Amino acid sequence: MDNNYYTEKIAPKGKNTQEFSAQDKSEGDKRTDSRNDNRQKRRTERSERFDKNEKRNNTQNSCEADEVKTNPPESAAAMVEIIGIRFKDVGKIYYFSPEGVEFKQGDRAIVETARGVECGDIVLANRSVPESSLVTSLKSIIRKATPEDERQLEQNRRKEKEVMQLFSEKIRQHNLEMKPIDIDCTFDGSKILFYFTSDGRVDFRELVKDLAAIYRTRIELRQIGVRDEAKMLGGIGICGRQFCCAGFLGEFQPVSIKMAKEQSLSLNPTKISGTCGRLMCCLKYEQSCYEEFLRTTPKVGAYVETAEGRGIVEETNLLTGILKIKLDKNPNAPITVNKTEVKLIKDGQIRLNRDEIRALKNLEDN
């Protein structure tokens, strides 16, 4: 094919081949230069951004390095000094900052509480604990108790006995269905707390007015439950010992009918309830051991295999591990074997029936 013919066909109309080629080359050079300029511009922008980020990272790393150098180790900075104070003979322990004052167990301190200024007994001497273990921020003590503070405390105790007598008289005068339990005067006398029990709600507004007119201070009446009543009054349990709640339990632990069932106790209310009319606190003491026994011992109703054949567990002794099993082949002659001598096929379940729940529902805390 003729080269001129091919050139004329692709060249624009009215222009020769040389003019087209020169113009095309010029335009191509311009586009190439433009692309090169754009690439160079983008490279410059990326380089500037990289330099800024590098500078910022270096500054941040420098700051972090300074913090590492200036700040003490976390283990050393997170320790705080505390003391434990109890305001009742067997009450909850509250933690305070001793503010550099050395305390011994048995000392007393004056502190600010939510109820006002109080004087408490030191049950935990100065010690350091991790700050992360504290639930709330520590309050500081006001001062170590002085002999004058001790005399003021004794004076408050005598006053509480007198207030208790008047409280009982006022309840009778107002014909209120409530039983006075205890009186608690704050150390600075800014508030008097009256504790009572009642089967229902009581309208004691007139009673509060009478008490406030007599003592000229803040009056607060608190209705408490039967467990708190037993803790405050104290007494001797069916075991012949002092009530656990009044002797050493700082806080009540939840107790349920299921615990008595799992411990194979007779569900007789008089056998498993305390003087307060609720489930005995001591059911909680060995519950963890019984739970471990139940994990390794077939329950009543479990289907097991023994050396003499298969059968159903009728009785269990969690402490000794002895099982009484009714065999399928001879149900009238049950056998007794150790739990280590049987193979569990299907375990049983510990359940309360409706009659038991209905009869014992008042023994649990409401």
Short mmCIF file of C-alpha atoms in Angstrom, two decimals:
data_model
loop_
_atom_site.label_atom_id
_atom_site.label_comp_id
_atom_site.label_asym_id
_atom_site.label_seq_id
_atom_site.Cartn_x
_atom_site.Cartn_y
_atom_site.Cartn_z
CA MET A 1 0.00 0.00 0.00
CA ASP A 2 1.17 3.53 -0.79
CA ASN A 3 2.57 5.26 2.25
CA ASN A 4 1.23 8.65 1.10
CA TYR A 5 -2.25 7.21 0.86
CA TYR A 6 -2.02 5.84 4.41
CA THR A 7 -0.69 9.18 5.74
CA GLU A 8 -3.39 11.17 4.03
CA LYS A 9 -6.11 8.94 5.41
CA ILE A 10 -5.06 9.38 9.07
CA ALA A 11 -4.09 13.03 8.80
CA PRO A 12 -6.72 15.68 9.54
CA LYS A 13 -8.43 17.17 6.53
CA GLY A 14 -6.68 20.30 5.15
CA LYS A 15 -3.37 19.56 6.87
CA ASN A 16 -0.36 17.81 5.51
CA THR A 17 1.50 15.01 7.19
CA GLN A 18 4.37 17.16 8.42
CA GLU A 19 2.07 19.71 10.06
CA PHE A 20 0.08 16.97 11.81
CA SER A 21 3.14 15.19 13.09
CA ALA A 22 4.73 18.36 14.48
CA GLN A 23 1.54 19.49 16.19
CA ASP A 24 0.89 16.02 17.57
CA LYS A 25 4.41 15.87 18.91
CA SER A 26 4.04 19.29 20.52
CA GLU A 27 0.74 18.39 22.16
CA GLY A 28 2.16 15.05 23.32
CA ASP A 29 5.13 16.82 24.87
CA LYS A 30 2.79 19.17 26.67
CA ARG A 31 0.71 16.29 28.05
CA THR A 32 3.87 14.49 29.12
CA ASP A 33 5.21 17.58 30.86
CA SER A 34 1.86 18.09 32.57
CA ARG A 35 1.81 14.49 33.84
CA ASN A 36 5.37 14.81 35.05
CA ASP A 37 4.51 18.05 36.85
CA ASN A 38 1.51 16.38 38.55
CA ARG A 39 3.62 13.41 39.60
CA GLN A 40 6.28 15.69 41.01
CA LYS A 41 3.64 17.72 42.84
CA ARG A 42 2.13 14.59 44.39
CA ARG A 43 5.58 13.37 45.39
CA THR A 44 6.26 16.71 47.06
CA GLU A 45 2.93 16.63 48.93
CA ARG A 46 3.54 13.05 50.14
CA SER A 47 7.02 13.98 51.24
CA GLU A 48 5.70 16.98 53.19
CA ARG A 49 2.98 14.86 54.88
CA PHE A 50 5.55 12.21 55.76
CA ASP A 51 7.83 14.83 57.29
CA LYS A 52 4.95 16.25 59.37
CA ASN A 53 3.88 12.81 60.63
CA GLU A 54 7.45 11.87 61.42
CA LYS A 55 7.93 15.09 63.34
CA ARG A 56 4.68 14.56 65.29
CA ASN A 57 5.58 10.94 66.11
CA ASN A 58 9.02 11.96 67.27
CA THR A 59 7.48 14.62 69.51
CA GLN A 60 4.96 12.13 70.96
CA ASN A 61 7.64 9.50 71.55
CA SER A 62 9.76 12.11 73.22
CA CYS A 63 6.87 13.05 75.53
CA GLU A 64 6.20 9.40 76.33
CA ALA A 65 9.88 8.88 77.06
CA ASP A 66 9.82 11.88 79.40
CA GLU A 67 6.77 10.47 81.17
CA VAL A 68 8.48 7.12 81.60
CA LYS A 69 11.51 8.87 83.06
CA THR A 70 9.63 11.26 85.35
CA ASN A 71 6.69 9.07 86.51
CA PRO A 72 7.40 6.41 89.15
CA PRO A 73 6.65 2.74 88.42
CA GLU A 74 2.96 1.88 88.43
CA SER A 75 3.35 -0.63 91.26
CA ALA A 76 4.89 2.04 93.49
CA ALA A 77 2.46 4.84 92.59
CA ALA A 78 -0.69 2.68 92.96
CA MET A 79 -0.20 1.82 96.65
CA VAL A 80 -2.12 3.76 99.31
CA GLU A 81 -2.07 3.60 103.10
CA ILE A 82 -5.33 2.75 104.87
CA ILE A 83 -6.78 1.90 108.26
CA GLY A 84 -9.93 -0.13 108.97
CA ILE A 85 -12.54 1.34 111.33
CA ARG A 86 -15.64 -0.30 112.78
CA PHE A 87 -18.43 1.72 114.42
CA LYS A 88 -20.39 -1.21 115.85
CA ASP A 89 -19.12 -4.16 117.88
CA VAL A 90 -19.83 -6.52 114.99
CA GLY A 91 -20.32 -4.25 112.03
CA LYS A 92 -18.95 -3.54 108.60
CA ILE A 93 -15.36 -2.33 108.33
CA TYR A 94 -14.84 1.05 106.63
CA TYR A 95 -11.51 2.24 105.26
CA PHE A 96 -10.00 5.68 105.82
CA SER A 97 -6.72 7.42 105.12
CA PRO A 98 -4.66 7.76 108.32
CA GLU A 99 -2.93 10.92 107.06
CA GLY A 100 0.43 9.74 108.35
CA VAL A 101 -0.83 9.00 111.89
CA GLU A 102 0.22 5.61 113.27
CA PHE A 103 -2.63 3.53 114.73
CA LYS A 104 -2.68 0.27 116.63
CA GLN A 105 -5.54 -2.19 116.79
CA GLY A 106 -7.87 -1.07 119.57
CA ASP A 107 -7.20 2.66 119.15
CA ARG A 108 -10.02 5.05 118.28
CA ALA A 109 -10.29 7.78 115.66
CA ILE A 110 -12.68 10.62 114.91
CA VAL A 111 -13.84 10.58 111.28
CA GLU A 112 -16.42 12.22 109.03
CA THR A 113 -19.07 9.82 107.68
CA ALA A 114 -22.31 10.11 105.74
CA ARG A 115 -24.18 10.23 109.05
CA GLY A 116 -21.94 12.89 110.55
CA VAL A 117 -18.88 12.95 112.80
CA GLU A 118 -18.33 9.50 114.35
CA CYS A 119 -15.86 7.83 116.70
CA GLY A 120 -14.83 4.33 115.62
CA ASP A 121 -12.56 1.54 116.75
CA ILE A 122 -9.44 0.68 114.76
CA VAL A 123 -9.65 -2.98 113.72
CA LEU A 124 -7.02 -2.82 110.97
CA ALA A 125 -3.80 -0.94 111.71
CA ASN A 126 -1.86 1.03 109.08
CA ARG A 127 -1.20 -0.97 105.95
CA SER A 128 -0.60 -0.37 102.25
CA VAL A 129 -2.95 -1.76 99.62
CA PRO A 130 -3.22 -1.33 95.81
CA GLU A 131 -5.27 1.71 94.91
CA SER A 132 -7.15 -0.35 92.32
CA SER A 133 -8.62 -2.53 95.11
CA LEU A 134 -10.51 0.43 96.61
CA VAL A 135 -14.12 0.83 95.51
CA THR A 136 -14.43 4.50 96.46
CA SER A 137 -12.03 7.29 97.28
CA LEU A 138 -10.66 7.36 100.81
CA LYS A 139 -11.76 9.93 103.34
CA SER A 140 -9.21 11.25 105.78
CA ILE A 141 -9.50 10.99 109.56
CA ILE A 142 -10.15 14.12 111.58
CA ARG A 143 -7.91 13.19 114.50
CA LYS A 144 -6.91 10.45 116.84
CA ALA A 145 -9.35 10.12 119.74
CA THR A 146 -8.32 12.08 122.83
CA PRO A 147 -9.32 11.46 126.48
CA GLU A 148 -11.98 14.16 126.07
CA ASP A 149 -13.37 12.27 123.07
CA GLU A 150 -13.50 9.08 125.13
CA ARG A 151 -15.53 10.85 127.81
CA GLN A 152 -17.86 12.28 125.18
CA LEU A 153 -18.38 8.78 123.77
CA GLU A 154 -19.31 7.39 127.19
CA GLN A 155 -21.69 10.28 127.69
CA ASN A 156 -23.39 9.46 124.39
CA ARG A 157 -23.82 5.81 125.43
CA ARG A 158 -25.60 6.86 128.63
CA LYS A 159 -27.76 9.25 126.65
CA GLU A 160 -28.79 6.44 124.26
CA LYS A 161 -30.25 4.44 127.17
CA GLU A 162 -32.31 7.41 128.29
CA VAL A 163 -33.49 8.09 124.73
CA MET A 164 -34.51 4.45 124.37
CA GLN A 165 -36.85 4.69 127.34
CA LEU A 166 -38.47 7.84 126.02
CA PHE A 167 -38.76 6.30 122.53
CA SER A 168 -40.72 3.34 123.93
CA GLU A 169 -43.03 5.64 125.88
CA LYS A 170 -43.76 7.81 122.85
CA ILE A 171 -44.60 4.72 120.76
CA ARG A 172 -47.18 3.67 123.37
CA GLN A 173 -48.62 7.18 123.52
CA HIS A 174 -49.11 7.30 119.75
CA ASN A 175 -50.48 3.73 119.62
CA LEU A 176 -48.09 2.70 116.87
CA GLU A 177 -47.56 -0.92 115.81
CA MET A 178 -43.79 -0.81 116.03
CA LYS A 179 -41.13 -2.34 118.26
CA PRO A 180 -38.14 -0.21 119.34
CA ILE A 181 -34.82 -1.98 118.82
CA ASP A 182 -31.87 0.36 119.22
CA ILE A 183 -30.73 3.99 119.45
CA ASP A 184 -27.63 5.43 117.83
CA CYS A 185 -26.41 8.96 118.60
CA THR A 186 -23.70 10.41 116.38
CA PHE A 187 -20.54 11.51 118.13
CA ASP A 188 -21.14 15.23 117.60
CA GLY A 189 -24.84 14.95 118.52
CA SER A 190 -25.99 16.22 115.11
CA LYS A 191 -28.32 13.25 114.56
CA ILE A 192 -30.14 10.54 116.52
CA LEU A 193 -31.12 7.34 114.72
CA PHE A 194 -34.04 5.24 115.99
CA TYR A 195 -34.23 1.61 114.84
CA PHE A 196 -37.51 -0.31 114.98
CA THR A 197 -39.29 -3.31 113.48
CA SER A 198 -42.86 -3.55 112.24
CA ASP A 199 -44.98 -5.97 110.24
CA GLY A 200 -46.02 -3.25 107.81
CA ARG A 201 -45.71 0.42 107.00
CA VAL A 202 -46.07 2.85 109.91
CA ASP A 203 -47.05 6.52 109.83
CA PHE A 204 -44.65 7.95 112.41
CA ARG A 205 -44.70 11.61 111.35
CA GLU A 206 -46.22 12.81 114.63
CA LEU A 207 -43.72 10.70 116.57
CA VAL A 208 -40.83 12.36 114.72
CA LYS A 209 -42.22 15.80 115.55
CA ASP A 210 -42.40 14.96 119.27
CA LEU A 211 -38.85 13.57 119.33
CA ALA A 212 -37.45 16.54 117.39
CA ALA A 213 -39.15 18.99 119.79
CA ILE A 214 -37.56 17.26 122.76
CA TYR A 215 -33.98 16.74 121.53
CA ARG A 216 -33.66 19.71 119.13
CA THR A 217 -31.59 17.80 116.60
CA ARG A 218 -32.04 15.77 113.44
CA ILE A 219 -34.20 12.69 113.98
CA GLU A 220 -34.15 9.64 111.70
CA LEU A 221 -36.32 6.52 112.11
CA ARG A 222 -35.22 3.36 110.32
CA GLN A 223 -37.30 0.22 109.93
CA ILE A 224 -35.09 -2.88 109.95
CA GLY A 225 -35.65 -6.58 109.27
CA VAL A 226 -35.67 -9.52 111.66
CA ARG A 227 -32.07 -10.46 110.84
CA ASP A 228 -30.83 -6.99 111.77
CA GLU A 229 -32.95 -7.15 114.92
CA ALA A 230 -31.26 -10.39 115.99
CA LYS A 231 -27.84 -8.89 115.22
CA MET A 232 -28.49 -5.81 117.36
CA LEU A 233 -30.13 -7.57 120.31
CA GLY A 234 -27.96 -10.71 120.30
CA GLY A 235 -28.79 -14.02 121.96
CA ILE A 236 -28.07 -17.76 122.08
CA GLY A 237 -28.82 -19.98 119.08
CA ILE A 238 -30.12 -23.57 119.02
CA CYS A 239 -26.48 -24.72 118.90
CA GLY A 240 -25.91 -23.23 122.35
CA ARG A 241 -23.55 -20.56 121.11
CA GLN A 242 -23.89 -16.82 120.55
CA PHE A 243 -25.67 -15.73 117.38
CA CYS A 244 -23.19 -15.74 114.51
CA CYS A 245 -24.52 -12.37 113.31
CA ALA A 246 -23.97 -10.83 116.75
CA GLY A 247 -20.66 -12.59 117.35
CA PHE A 248 -18.51 -12.23 114.25
CA LEU A 249 -20.50 -11.82 111.00
CA GLY A 250 -19.86 -8.33 109.69
CA GLU A 251 -22.35 -8.72 106.82
CA PHE A 252 -25.17 -11.15 106.11
CA GLN A 253 -24.63 -13.75 103.40
CA PRO A 254 -27.51 -14.93 101.16
CA VAL A 255 -28.97 -18.27 102.28
CA SER A 256 -31.52 -20.30 100.29
CA ILE A 257 -33.72 -23.38 100.69
CA LYS A 258 -31.70 -24.99 97.90
CA MET A 259 -28.65 -25.03 100.20
CA ALA A 260 -30.54 -27.02 102.83
CA LYS A 261 -31.79 -29.42 100.15
CA GLU A 262 -28.30 -29.94 98.74
CA GLN A 263 -26.93 -30.60 102.23
CA SER A 264 -29.53 -33.37 102.74
CA LEU A 265 -31.06 -31.58 105.73
CA SER A 266 -34.59 -32.15 106.93
CA LEU A 267 -36.75 -29.37 105.52
CA ASN A 268 -38.43 -28.85 108.86
CA PRO A 269 -38.69 -25.08 109.51
CA THR A 270 -37.79 -25.49 113.18
CA LYS A 271 -34.62 -27.40 112.25
CA ILE A 272 -33.18 -25.10 109.61
CA SER A 273 -34.27 -21.65 110.84
CA GLY A 274 -32.71 -19.51 113.54
CA THR A 275 -34.23 -17.45 116.33
CA CYS A 276 -34.92 -14.67 113.85
CA GLY A 277 -37.26 -16.96 111.91
CA ARG A 278 -35.06 -17.02 108.82
CA LEU A 279 -32.72 -19.69 107.47
CA MET A 280 -29.67 -20.19 109.66
CA CYS A 281 -26.58 -18.30 108.52
CA CYS A 282 -24.41 -21.37 109.14
CA LEU A 283 -25.94 -23.10 106.10
CA LYS A 284 -23.59 -20.93 104.06
CA TYR A 285 -20.40 -22.02 105.82
CA GLU A 286 -20.03 -25.51 104.27
CA GLN A 287 -21.95 -24.90 101.05
CA SER A 288 -18.82 -24.78 98.90
CA CYS A 289 -17.75 -28.22 100.22
CA TYR A 290 -21.18 -29.71 99.51
CA GLU A 291 -21.13 -28.27 96.00
CA GLU A 292 -17.81 -30.04 95.42
CA PHE A 293 -19.24 -33.32 96.79
CA LEU A 294 -22.27 -33.00 94.50
CA ARG A 295 -20.01 -32.67 91.47
CA THR A 296 -18.35 -36.01 92.24
CA THR A 297 -21.29 -37.95 93.74
CA PRO A 298 -24.31 -39.34 91.82
CA LYS A 299 -27.50 -37.69 93.05
CA VAL A 300 -30.69 -39.37 94.17
CA GLY A 301 -32.46 -40.68 91.08
CA ALA A 302 -29.24 -41.16 89.12
CA TYR A 303 -28.96 -44.26 86.91
CA VAL A 304 -25.66 -46.04 87.52
CA GLU A 305 -23.88 -49.27 86.71
CA THR A 306 -22.37 -51.40 89.49
CA ALA A 307 -20.52 -54.70 89.60
CA GLU A 308 -23.85 -56.43 90.28
CA GLY A 309 -25.77 -54.65 87.52
CA ARG A 310 -27.53 -51.41 86.78
CA GLY A 311 -29.81 -49.57 89.16
CA ILE A 312 -31.15 -46.29 90.53
CA VAL A 313 -29.62 -44.36 93.44
CA GLU A 314 -32.12 -44.15 96.33
CA GLU A 315 -29.97 -42.53 99.04
CA THR A 316 -26.63 -40.75 99.18
CA ASN A 317 -24.26 -39.75 101.95
CA LEU A 318 -22.21 -36.90 100.56
CA LEU A 319 -19.69 -36.93 103.40
CA THR A 320 -18.85 -40.66 103.26
CA GLY A 321 -19.61 -41.22 99.57
CA ILE A 322 -21.83 -44.26 100.33
CA LEU A 323 -24.73 -44.88 97.91
CA LYS A 324 -27.85 -46.99 98.35
CA ILE A 325 -28.84 -48.42 94.97
CA LYS A 326 -31.96 -50.30 93.89
CA LEU A 327 -30.93 -52.79 91.20
CA ASP A 328 -33.07 -53.40 88.14
CA LYS A 329 -32.78 -57.17 88.42
CA ASN A 330 -33.56 -57.29 92.17
CA PRO A 331 -35.39 -54.12 93.28
CA ASN A 332 -36.42 -55.56 96.66
CA ALA A 333 -32.82 -55.96 97.85
CA PRO A 334 -30.97 -52.63 97.50
CA ILE A 335 -27.19 -52.64 97.85
CA THR A 336 -24.78 -50.14 99.37
CA VAL A 337 -21.56 -49.26 97.52
CA ASN A 338 -19.01 -46.50 97.46
CA LYS A 339 -19.33 -43.85 94.76
CA THR A 340 -15.91 -44.85 93.39
CA GLU A 341 -17.28 -48.33 92.57
CA VAL A 342 -20.07 -47.20 90.25
CA LYS A 343 -20.21 -45.78 86.73
CA LEU A 344 -22.61 -42.92 86.16
CA ILE A 345 -24.96 -43.38 83.21
CA LYS A 346 -27.45 -40.58 83.83
CA ASP A 347 -27.30 -38.21 86.78
CA GLY A 348 -30.28 -37.10 88.85
CA GLN A 349 -31.38 -33.57 89.81
CA ILE A 350 -32.08 -31.83 93.10
CA ARG A 351 -35.41 -30.05 92.91
CA LEU A 352 -37.92 -28.50 95.29
CA ASN A 353 -41.54 -29.42 94.75
CA ARG A 354 -44.33 -26.88 95.03
CA ASP A 355 -45.42 -28.00 98.49
CA GLU A 356 -41.90 -27.51 99.86
CA ILE A 357 -41.60 -24.09 98.27
CA ARG A 358 -44.98 -23.02 99.65
CA ALA A 359 -44.15 -24.25 103.17
CA LEU A 360 -40.69 -22.69 103.32
CA LYS A 361 -41.03 -19.49 101.31
CA ASN A 362 -41.15 -17.32 104.47
CA LEU A 363 -37.77 -18.61 105.64
CA GLU A 364 -35.80 -16.89 102.90
CA ASP A 365 -35.04 -13.18 102.94
CA ASN A 366 -37.68 -11.09 101.20
#
